[in-house]
Short mmCIF file of C-alpha atoms in Angstrom, two decimals:
data_model
loop_
_atom_site.label_atom_id
_atom_site.label_comp_id
_atom_site.label_asym_id
_atom_site.label_seq_id
_atom_site.Cartn_x
_atom_site.Cartn_y
_atom_site.Cartn_z
CA MET A 5 -33.62 -4.25 26.37
CA PRO A 6 -33.56 -1.58 29.07
CA ASP A 7 -30.89 0.06 27.01
CA ILE A 8 -32.74 0.61 23.85
CA ARG A 9 -35.60 2.47 27.10
CA LYS A 10 -32.73 3.84 28.11
CA THR A 11 -31.39 5.32 24.77
CA PHE A 12 -35.48 6.51 24.38
CA SER A 13 -35.39 7.68 27.63
CA ASP A 14 -32.46 10.37 26.96
CA ILE A 15 -34.03 11.19 23.55
CA TYR A 16 -37.55 11.70 24.80
CA ASP A 17 -35.96 14.56 27.64
CA LYS A 18 -33.74 16.18 25.01
CA TYR A 19 -36.41 16.61 22.40
CA VAL A 20 -40.01 16.73 24.04
CA ASP A 21 -40.11 20.15 24.86
CA LYS A 22 -38.80 21.04 21.61
CA ILE A 23 -41.09 18.77 19.20
CA TYR A 24 -44.14 20.03 21.94
CA ARG A 25 -43.40 23.64 20.81
CA PHE A 26 -42.38 22.84 16.98
CA ILE A 27 -45.99 21.29 16.98
CA VAL A 28 -47.99 23.94 18.79
CA LEU A 29 -46.94 26.51 16.84
CA LYS A 30 -48.23 24.63 14.19
CA VAL A 31 -51.97 23.87 15.26
CA ASN A 32 -54.66 25.53 17.22
CA SER A 33 -54.83 23.68 19.97
CA ASP A 34 -52.90 22.05 23.24
CA GLU A 35 -54.97 18.72 22.90
CA THR A 36 -54.03 18.19 19.19
CA ALA A 37 -50.27 19.28 20.26
CA GLN A 38 -50.02 16.84 22.62
CA ASP A 39 -51.81 14.00 20.71
CA LEU A 40 -49.37 14.54 18.05
CA THR A 41 -46.13 14.81 19.97
CA SER A 42 -46.87 11.78 21.67
CA GLU A 43 -47.50 9.94 18.53
CA VAL A 44 -44.12 11.03 17.15
CA PHE A 45 -42.33 9.42 19.81
CA LEU A 46 -44.53 6.46 20.05
CA ARG A 47 -43.09 5.97 16.32
CA GLY A 48 -39.45 7.18 17.75
CA TRP A 49 -39.87 4.13 20.14
CA GLU A 50 -41.70 1.94 17.50
CA ALA A 51 -38.44 2.54 15.37
CA LEU A 52 -35.65 1.83 17.81
CA LYS A 53 -37.19 -0.99 18.88
CA SER A 54 -37.18 -3.05 15.65
CA GLN A 55 -33.16 -1.46 15.87
CA LYS A 56 -33.81 1.21 12.23
CA GLN A 57 -30.82 2.83 11.65
CA ILE A 58 -31.70 6.13 12.28
CA ASP A 59 -28.47 8.72 11.20
CA ASN A 60 -29.87 11.67 12.65
CA ILE A 61 -32.19 11.79 16.28
CA PRO A 62 -33.22 15.04 15.64
CA ALA A 63 -34.21 14.63 11.85
CA PHE A 64 -35.86 11.70 12.00
CA LEU A 65 -38.18 13.13 14.73
CA TYR A 66 -39.07 16.37 13.33
CA GLN A 67 -39.90 14.74 10.04
CA ILE A 68 -42.52 12.73 12.07
CA ALA A 69 -43.69 15.89 13.15
CA ARG A 70 -44.11 17.38 10.49
CA ASN A 71 -46.21 14.45 8.67
CA LEU A 72 -48.81 13.97 11.35
CA VAL A 73 -49.31 18.12 11.34
CA VAL A 74 -49.88 17.58 7.66
CA ASP A 75 -51.82 14.52 8.17
CA HIS A 76 -54.28 16.57 10.81
CA TYR A 77 -54.80 19.34 8.78
CA ARG A 78 -55.24 16.91 5.58
CA GLU A 79 -57.86 15.02 7.64
CA LYS A 80 -59.37 18.31 9.02
CA GLY A 81 -59.50 20.03 5.63
CA GLN A 82 -58.33 23.14 7.58
CA ALA A 83 -55.83 25.80 6.91
CA GLN A 84 -52.68 25.95 9.09
CA LEU A 85 -52.99 28.79 11.72
CA VAL A 86 -50.61 29.74 14.03
CA SER A 87 -52.84 29.82 18.25
CA THR A 88 -52.17 32.63 20.55
CA GLU A 89 -53.93 31.00 23.31
CA PHE A 90 -51.87 27.08 23.94
CA GLY A 91 -49.10 26.22 25.58
CA GLU A 92 -47.55 26.83 28.91
CA ILE A 93 -44.89 30.05 29.60
CA THR A 94 -43.02 28.68 32.07
CA ASP A 95 -40.15 31.37 32.11
CA SER A 96 -41.53 32.91 35.54
CA LYS A 97 -41.29 36.24 35.98
CA PRO A 98 -40.69 38.01 38.76
CA ASN A 99 -43.72 40.17 38.51
CA PRO A 100 -47.19 40.45 37.13
CA ALA A 101 -45.98 43.59 34.39
CA GLU A 102 -42.85 41.62 33.42
CA GLU A 103 -45.26 38.57 32.88
CA ALA A 104 -47.54 40.37 30.47
CA TYR A 105 -44.76 41.87 28.89
CA SER A 106 -43.29 38.34 28.23
CA ARG A 107 -46.94 37.15 26.70
CA SER A 108 -47.65 40.25 24.51
CA GLU A 109 -44.07 39.93 22.89
CA ILE A 110 -44.64 35.89 22.52
CA ASP A 111 -48.47 36.89 20.93
CA GLN A 112 -46.67 39.53 18.43
CA ILE A 113 -43.91 36.78 17.65
CA LYS A 114 -47.00 34.29 17.13
CA ALA A 115 -48.93 36.55 14.93
CA ALA A 116 -46.35 37.05 12.76
CA LEU A 117 -44.76 33.39 12.11
CA VAL A 118 -48.79 32.91 10.60
CA ASN A 119 -47.91 35.91 7.84
CA ILE A 120 -44.72 34.11 7.09
CA ASN A 121 -44.08 31.48 4.60
CA GLU A 122 -44.75 28.02 6.12
CA ASP A 123 -41.69 26.55 4.94
CA TYR A 124 -39.64 29.88 6.61
CA ARG A 125 -41.14 29.34 9.41
CA ASP A 126 -40.20 26.01 9.76
CA VAL A 127 -36.44 27.30 9.33
CA ILE A 128 -36.83 29.42 11.72
CA MET A 129 -38.10 27.46 14.30
CA TRP A 130 -35.65 24.71 13.58
CA TYR A 131 -32.61 27.01 13.00
CA TYR A 132 -33.11 30.08 15.71
CA LEU A 133 -35.14 28.17 18.85
CA ASP A 134 -34.15 24.23 18.57
CA ASP A 135 -30.60 25.00 17.67
CA LEU A 136 -30.63 22.78 14.64
CA SER A 137 -28.01 23.01 12.76
CA VAL A 138 -27.83 23.66 8.48
CA PRO A 139 -27.10 20.01 7.83
CA GLU A 140 -29.54 18.58 10.00
CA ILE A 141 -32.29 21.23 8.64
CA ALA A 142 -31.20 20.04 4.80
CA ARG A 143 -31.27 16.57 5.64
CA ILE A 144 -35.43 17.40 7.49
CA THR A 145 -36.04 19.42 4.17
CA ASN A 146 -33.91 17.58 1.86
CA LYS A 147 -32.63 20.60 0.42
CA SER A 148 -28.60 21.20 -0.23
CA GLU A 149 -27.40 23.42 2.62
CA GLY A 150 -26.49 26.07 0.48
CA ALA A 151 -30.69 26.29 -0.23
CA VAL A 152 -30.89 26.18 3.62
CA ARG A 153 -28.64 28.75 4.24
CA VAL A 154 -30.69 31.05 1.63
CA MET A 155 -33.71 30.29 3.36
CA ILE A 156 -32.82 30.64 6.74
CA HIS A 157 -31.55 34.24 5.33
CA ARG A 158 -34.91 35.31 3.58
CA ALA A 159 -36.95 33.99 6.38
CA LEU A 160 -35.56 36.04 8.91
CA GLU A 161 -35.87 38.97 6.95
CA GLN A 162 -39.26 38.31 5.55
CA LEU A 163 -40.54 37.74 9.50
CA ARG A 164 -38.34 41.21 10.41
CA GLN A 165 -40.89 43.06 7.94
CA VAL A 166 -43.41 41.70 9.28
CA LEU A 167 -42.84 42.42 12.88
CA GLU A 168 -41.41 45.77 12.20
CA PRO A 169 -45.06 47.82 11.63
CA LEU A 170 -46.00 45.68 14.67
CA GLU A 171 -43.93 47.71 16.91
CA MET B 13 -35.65 46.26 13.78
CA THR B 14 -32.91 44.70 13.83
CA GLU B 15 -31.70 40.98 13.12
CA ALA B 16 -30.72 40.27 16.46
CA GLU B 17 -33.78 42.50 17.87
CA THR B 18 -35.75 39.86 15.52
CA ILE B 19 -33.39 36.57 16.76
CA ARG B 20 -34.47 37.87 20.19
CA LYS B 21 -38.12 38.06 19.96
CA ILE B 22 -38.36 34.37 18.26
CA GLN B 23 -36.16 33.99 20.85
CA ALA B 24 -38.77 34.01 23.69
CA LEU B 25 -41.03 31.40 21.83
CA ARG B 26 -39.03 29.09 24.09
CA GLN B 27 -41.21 29.41 27.13
CA ILE B 28 -43.49 27.94 25.55
CA LYS B 29 -43.69 24.48 26.23
CA PRO B 30 -45.78 21.39 27.15
CA SER B 31 -46.69 20.93 31.23
CA LYS B 32 -44.48 18.50 33.50
CA GLU B 33 -47.05 16.27 34.16
CA TRP B 34 -47.90 15.06 30.85
CA VAL B 35 -43.93 14.71 29.97
CA PHE B 36 -43.72 12.55 32.70
CA LEU B 37 -47.02 10.94 32.39
CA THR B 38 -46.73 10.57 28.41
CA LYS B 39 -43.18 8.85 28.21
CA GLY B 40 -44.56 6.59 31.57
CA GLN B 41 -47.40 5.55 28.81
CA ILE B 42 -45.16 4.46 25.78
CA LEU B 43 -42.31 2.80 28.12
CA GLY B 44 -45.45 0.85 30.39
CA GLN B 45 -46.51 -0.33 26.82
CA ALA B 46 -43.17 -1.86 26.45
CA ALA B 47 -42.85 -3.00 30.09
CA GLN B 48 -45.91 -4.95 29.59
CA GLU B 49 -44.59 -6.63 26.35
CA GLU B 50 -41.46 -7.89 28.14
CA ALA B 51 -43.43 -9.17 31.51
CA SER B 52 -41.91 -11.51 33.24
CA SER B 53 -43.98 -14.72 34.17
CA VAL B 54 -43.15 -14.04 38.19
CA HIS B 55 -46.63 -13.86 39.41
CA PHE B 56 -47.50 -10.26 40.91
CA GLU B 57 -49.65 -10.65 44.11
CA GLN B 58 -52.54 -9.94 44.70
CA ALA B 59 -54.44 -7.97 47.63
CA ALA B 60 -55.31 -9.80 50.52
CA SER B 61 -57.33 -13.08 50.34
CA PRO B 62 -60.83 -13.27 51.22
CA GLU B 63 -59.93 -15.32 54.40
CA ALA B 64 -57.69 -12.87 55.47
CA ARG B 65 -59.95 -9.91 54.63
CA LEU B 66 -62.54 -11.52 57.27
CA ALA B 67 -59.78 -12.04 59.71
CA HIS B 68 -59.23 -8.50 59.75
CA LEU B 69 -62.64 -8.18 59.83
CA GLY B 70 -62.90 -9.57 63.38
CA ARG B 71 -60.66 -7.99 64.39
CA GLU B 72 -62.00 -4.60 63.37
CA LEU B 73 -65.16 -5.46 65.13
CA LYS B 74 -63.67 -6.13 68.53
CA THR B 75 -61.89 -2.79 68.15
CA SER B 76 -64.31 -0.25 66.52
CA GLN B 77 -65.89 0.76 69.81
CA LYS B 78 -67.30 4.37 68.40
CA LEU B 79 -69.05 2.16 65.77
CA ASP B 80 -70.86 0.13 68.10
CA ILE B 81 -71.58 3.50 70.18
CA LEU B 82 -72.71 4.67 67.13
CA SER B 83 -74.66 2.21 65.91
CA LEU B 84 -76.60 2.11 69.41
CA PHE B 85 -77.73 5.18 69.14
CA LEU B 86 -78.83 4.66 66.13
CA PHE B 87 -80.95 1.41 65.98
CA GLY B 88 -82.07 1.73 69.60
CA GLY B 89 -79.71 -0.88 70.77
CA ARG B 90 -81.37 -4.44 68.05
CA PRO B 91 -77.98 -6.03 69.09
CA ALA B 92 -78.42 -8.22 65.64
CA LEU B 93 -79.02 -4.97 63.29
CA VAL B 94 -76.09 -3.31 64.60
CA ALA B 95 -73.90 -6.25 64.42
CA ILE B 96 -75.01 -6.85 61.03
CA LEU B 97 -74.68 -3.71 59.44
CA THR B 98 -71.52 -2.67 61.74
CA ALA B 99 -69.91 -5.33 59.93
CA ILE B 100 -72.14 -4.72 56.20
CA ILE B 101 -69.82 -1.04 56.58
CA VAL B 102 -66.56 -2.17 57.58
CA VAL B 103 -66.63 -4.51 54.85
CA GLY B 104 -67.83 -2.59 52.57
CA ALA B 105 -65.31 -0.41 53.24
CA PHE B 106 -62.51 -2.87 53.40
CA GLY B 107 -63.42 -3.72 50.20
CA PHE B 108 -63.42 -0.57 48.28
CA ALA B 109 -60.07 0.13 50.26
CA GLN B 110 -58.66 -3.06 48.47
CA ASN B 111 -57.87 -1.14 45.45
CA THR B 112 -56.86 2.06 46.59
CA VAL B 113 -53.24 3.37 46.70
CA PRO B 114 -51.19 5.65 49.26
CA GLY B 115 -53.10 9.03 48.83
CA ASP B 116 -56.14 8.03 48.31
CA PHE B 117 -59.61 8.63 50.62
CA LEU B 118 -59.89 5.38 52.18
CA TYR B 119 -55.86 4.01 51.62
CA GLN B 120 -56.18 4.62 55.14
CA VAL B 121 -58.22 1.68 56.14
CA LYS B 122 -55.81 -0.51 53.89
CA LYS B 123 -53.52 0.68 55.62
CA ILE B 124 -54.70 -0.35 58.82
CA GLY B 125 -55.13 -3.70 57.20
CA GLU B 126 -51.46 -3.82 56.73
CA ILE B 127 -50.03 -2.93 59.96
CA THR B 128 -52.82 -5.14 61.61
CA GLU B 129 -50.92 -7.81 59.34
CA VAL B 130 -46.93 -6.94 60.33
CA SER B 131 -48.19 -6.83 63.89
CA LEU B 132 -49.95 -10.21 64.16
CA THR B 133 -46.68 -11.32 62.26
CA PRO B 134 -44.00 -13.40 64.40
CA GLY B 135 -41.21 -10.94 64.67
CA SER B 136 -38.79 -13.54 62.55
CA GLU B 137 -41.16 -13.30 59.62
CA GLN B 138 -41.85 -9.70 60.14
CA ALA B 139 -39.00 -8.70 56.92
CA GLN B 140 -40.55 -10.93 54.61
CA THR B 141 -43.97 -9.31 55.56
CA HIS B 142 -42.74 -5.71 55.33
CA LEU B 143 -41.17 -6.78 51.94
CA GLU B 144 -44.60 -8.09 50.44
CA ILE B 145 -45.89 -5.01 50.87
CA ALA B 146 -43.13 -3.06 49.23
CA ASN B 147 -44.12 -5.33 46.57
CA ARG B 148 -47.61 -3.82 46.30
CA ARG B 149 -46.75 -0.78 46.68
CA LEU B 150 -44.30 -1.21 43.36
CA ASP B 151 -47.83 -3.30 41.91
CA ASP B 152 -49.68 0.18 42.93
CA LEU B 153 -46.87 2.75 41.26
CA GLY B 154 -47.92 0.85 38.10
CA ARG B 155 -51.24 0.91 37.98
CA ILE B 156 -50.90 5.05 39.05
CA THR B 157 -48.61 5.30 36.09
CA GLU B 158 -51.38 3.98 33.42
CA SER B 159 -54.09 5.58 35.39
CA ASN B 160 -51.90 9.07 35.16
CA ARG B 161 -52.47 9.39 38.76
CA VAL B 162 -49.54 11.95 39.61
CA LYS B 163 -50.61 12.87 42.93
CA ASN B 164 -50.19 9.29 44.05
CA LEU B 165 -46.66 8.60 43.50
CA SER B 166 -44.64 10.57 45.61
CA PRO B 167 -47.24 8.76 48.98
CA THR B 168 -46.85 5.34 47.06
CA ILE B 169 -43.01 5.93 46.69
CA GLU B 170 -42.45 6.88 50.55
CA GLU B 171 -45.28 4.06 51.40
CA PHE B 172 -42.22 1.67 49.52
CA ARG B 173 -39.64 3.25 51.03
CA PHE B 174 -40.72 2.66 54.58
CA ASN B 175 -41.39 -0.93 54.08
CA VAL B 176 -38.04 -1.37 52.42
CA LEU B 177 -36.44 -0.24 55.68
CA GLU B 178 -38.64 -1.84 58.24
CA ALA B 179 -38.02 -5.14 56.09
CA ALA B 180 -33.63 -4.52 56.51
CA LYS B 181 -34.27 -3.32 60.00
CA SER B 182 -36.60 -6.88 60.99
CA LEU B 183 -34.20 -8.69 59.01
CA ASN B 184 -31.31 -9.53 61.44
CA SER B 185 -34.51 -10.91 63.39
CA THR B 186 -35.53 -13.40 60.84
CA SER B 187 -35.00 -17.18 61.76
CA SER B 188 -32.64 -19.15 60.10
CA ASN B 189 -35.41 -21.11 58.86
CA PRO B 190 -35.00 -22.12 55.37
CA GLU B 191 -38.88 -21.01 53.83
CA SER B 192 -38.16 -17.71 56.04
CA ILE B 193 -35.08 -17.35 54.20
CA LYS B 194 -36.06 -18.90 51.02
CA LYS B 195 -39.52 -16.42 51.36
CA ILE B 196 -37.05 -13.65 51.93
CA VAL B 197 -34.95 -14.03 49.39
CA GLN B 198 -37.82 -14.36 46.46
CA GLU B 199 -40.04 -10.79 47.74
CA THR B 200 -35.52 -8.99 47.64
CA GLN B 201 -35.57 -10.88 43.70
CA LYS B 202 -39.09 -9.58 43.30
CA ILE B 203 -38.75 -5.74 44.18
CA ARG B 204 -35.27 -5.97 41.80
CA GLU B 205 -37.24 -6.93 38.94
CA ASN B 206 -40.13 -4.57 39.94
CA LYS B 207 -37.93 -1.65 40.30
CA LEU B 208 -36.74 -2.29 37.41
CA LYS B 209 -39.98 -1.86 35.74
CA ILE B 210 -41.12 1.11 37.31
CA GLU B 211 -38.21 3.29 36.73
CA ALA B 212 -38.13 1.85 33.02
CA LEU B 213 -41.34 4.15 33.47
CA GLY B 214 -39.36 7.20 34.41
CA ILE B 215 -40.18 6.52 38.04
CA VAL B 216 -37.02 6.98 40.65
CA VAL B 217 -38.23 5.16 43.67
CA GLY B 218 -34.65 5.59 44.94
CA GLU B 219 -31.71 2.75 46.24
CA ILE B 220 -32.59 -0.05 48.53
CA THR B 221 -29.42 0.19 50.13
CA GLU B 222 -30.44 -0.13 53.90
CA LEU B 223 -32.20 -3.14 52.35
CA ASP B 224 -28.57 -4.78 50.53
CA ASN B 225 -26.86 -4.11 54.05
CA ALA B 226 -29.46 -5.99 56.34
CA LEU B 227 -29.02 -8.80 53.41
CA GLY B 228 -25.17 -8.69 53.36
CA GLN B 229 -25.25 -9.29 57.35
CA LEU B 230 -28.25 -12.09 56.93
CA VAL B 231 -25.40 -13.81 54.54
CA VAL B 232 -23.00 -13.04 57.00
CA ARG B 233 -24.60 -14.60 59.81
CA GLU B 234 -25.69 -18.30 57.86
CA LEU B 235 -22.30 -18.49 56.52
CA ASN B 236 -20.56 -17.94 59.81
CA ASP B 237 -23.11 -20.40 61.25
CA LEU B 238 -21.74 -22.83 58.40
CA ASP B 239 -18.26 -22.66 59.14
CA GLY B 240 -18.69 -23.87 62.69
CA ARG B 241 -20.78 -26.93 61.08
CA THR B 242 -18.95 -30.54 59.95
CA LEU B 243 -19.91 -30.73 55.75
CA THR B 244 -19.39 -33.14 53.01
CA GLU B 245 -17.01 -32.09 50.75
CA ALA B 246 -19.64 -31.49 48.50
CA GLN B 247 -21.32 -29.58 50.70
CA GLN B 248 -18.17 -27.29 51.27
CA VAL B 249 -17.72 -26.51 47.46
CA ILE B 250 -21.38 -25.04 47.62
CA LEU B 251 -20.65 -23.22 50.87
CA LYS B 252 -17.45 -21.87 49.03
CA GLU B 253 -19.97 -21.12 45.97
CA ALA B 254 -22.01 -18.77 48.33
CA LYS B 255 -19.07 -17.13 49.99
CA ASP B 256 -18.04 -16.25 46.26
CA TYR B 257 -21.66 -14.46 45.44
CA TYR B 258 -21.44 -12.73 49.11
CA GLN B 259 -18.08 -11.22 48.21
CA ALA B 260 -19.10 -10.11 44.55
CA GLY B 261 -22.53 -8.26 46.28
CA ASN B 262 -24.58 -10.90 45.23
CA TYR B 263 -26.47 -11.48 48.30
CA GLU B 264 -29.79 -13.54 46.94
CA LYS B 265 -27.35 -15.75 45.17
CA ALA B 266 -25.22 -16.56 48.04
CA LEU B 267 -28.81 -17.18 49.93
CA GLU B 268 -30.05 -19.78 47.47
CA ARG B 269 -26.78 -21.37 47.89
CA ILE B 270 -26.99 -21.82 51.52
CA LEU B 271 -30.27 -22.72 51.26
CA SER B 272 -29.35 -25.63 48.66
CA LEU B 273 -27.28 -27.26 51.89
CA SER B 274 -28.93 -29.48 53.94
CA TYR B 275 -27.59 -29.34 56.66
CA PRO B 276 -29.17 -30.51 60.85
CA GLN B 277 -31.43 -28.09 62.13
CA SER B 278 -30.37 -27.15 65.31
#
């Protein structure tokens, strides 16, 4: 059992920030993101304990996260919005001006993400933020690798077009 | 805007992270459930018994000069009322303090009790008292994790390490009395088990190398004493097992084998 705890601990340390960020960019409260992220890892722990065969850890975690967000909004009956007032900005800038610029840039990109297709938003986060590979994204989305590559390209283009007027 | 600039903006979102406190505590909560499910049959020591608390109260009353003077001023020198109210205040403070952990306001009251406990213990038994207190700190760490009191973690770990160090220092004056050695083995095994459980929650309390080294020296002392005695063949076999355990670094097992030898009291 201690080995499973160590395995879980390593998985948790590696993915908790990414799963939290993925969820918090989809829900509109830090508290909700924390609750859902906890639930993701609790289910991951249950799967480990039951010795369930998991071929790809990140794909498994992101699938749970995605489903939990969908369930959350289904219960709330709300459209998915990206809040601009959540999460900690942990990048320590040496002065307030740079910190303000950083916050402004983050707000800008978050606002832009709201205005693109939700599937495109997900692949952008997975590919450019969380460094998931095309095969991993294909597994999460249940699409072919070719389809995922096309999506990534179209997602980036759509986001670029949304961002341009904001510059 | 170029593709590269768009990607750079996306990657600025990497600055969004959860709070470190929440990350730490959530892992502890998830793994804490696992630790509870696998709880061993070892009985964790509770706080001091009511008898011990009253004994401590007696010592507190004798030494609490300031409180007596204050009471005299407030109650016009009515000895009986002063004594009763002093007792109520001290017992109340001590009672409340029993559930405190290092870092809490009333913890110092509890610490006075434990310092008194150590000072009243004979030198030959102080190692086991320090080990008991170290185990209480490990219990406290479990409670701290369950209740998310992050600020109490560091002082509690310090208190744990302090008592482990004091136990290590006191081990060389430990009596060869089998009961004393048995108690030390039990408390040390409990420390190792509790330490594993706490570390499974993600809390690092550090190694207990000083304790291991001191235990090793205790084993050597006992083995040297036994080498000078006349032993039966069966006892010699047990002595060899103890030496093998010592060589393997398993000092508790070595001491258990030594304890199982019956030899004349010196």
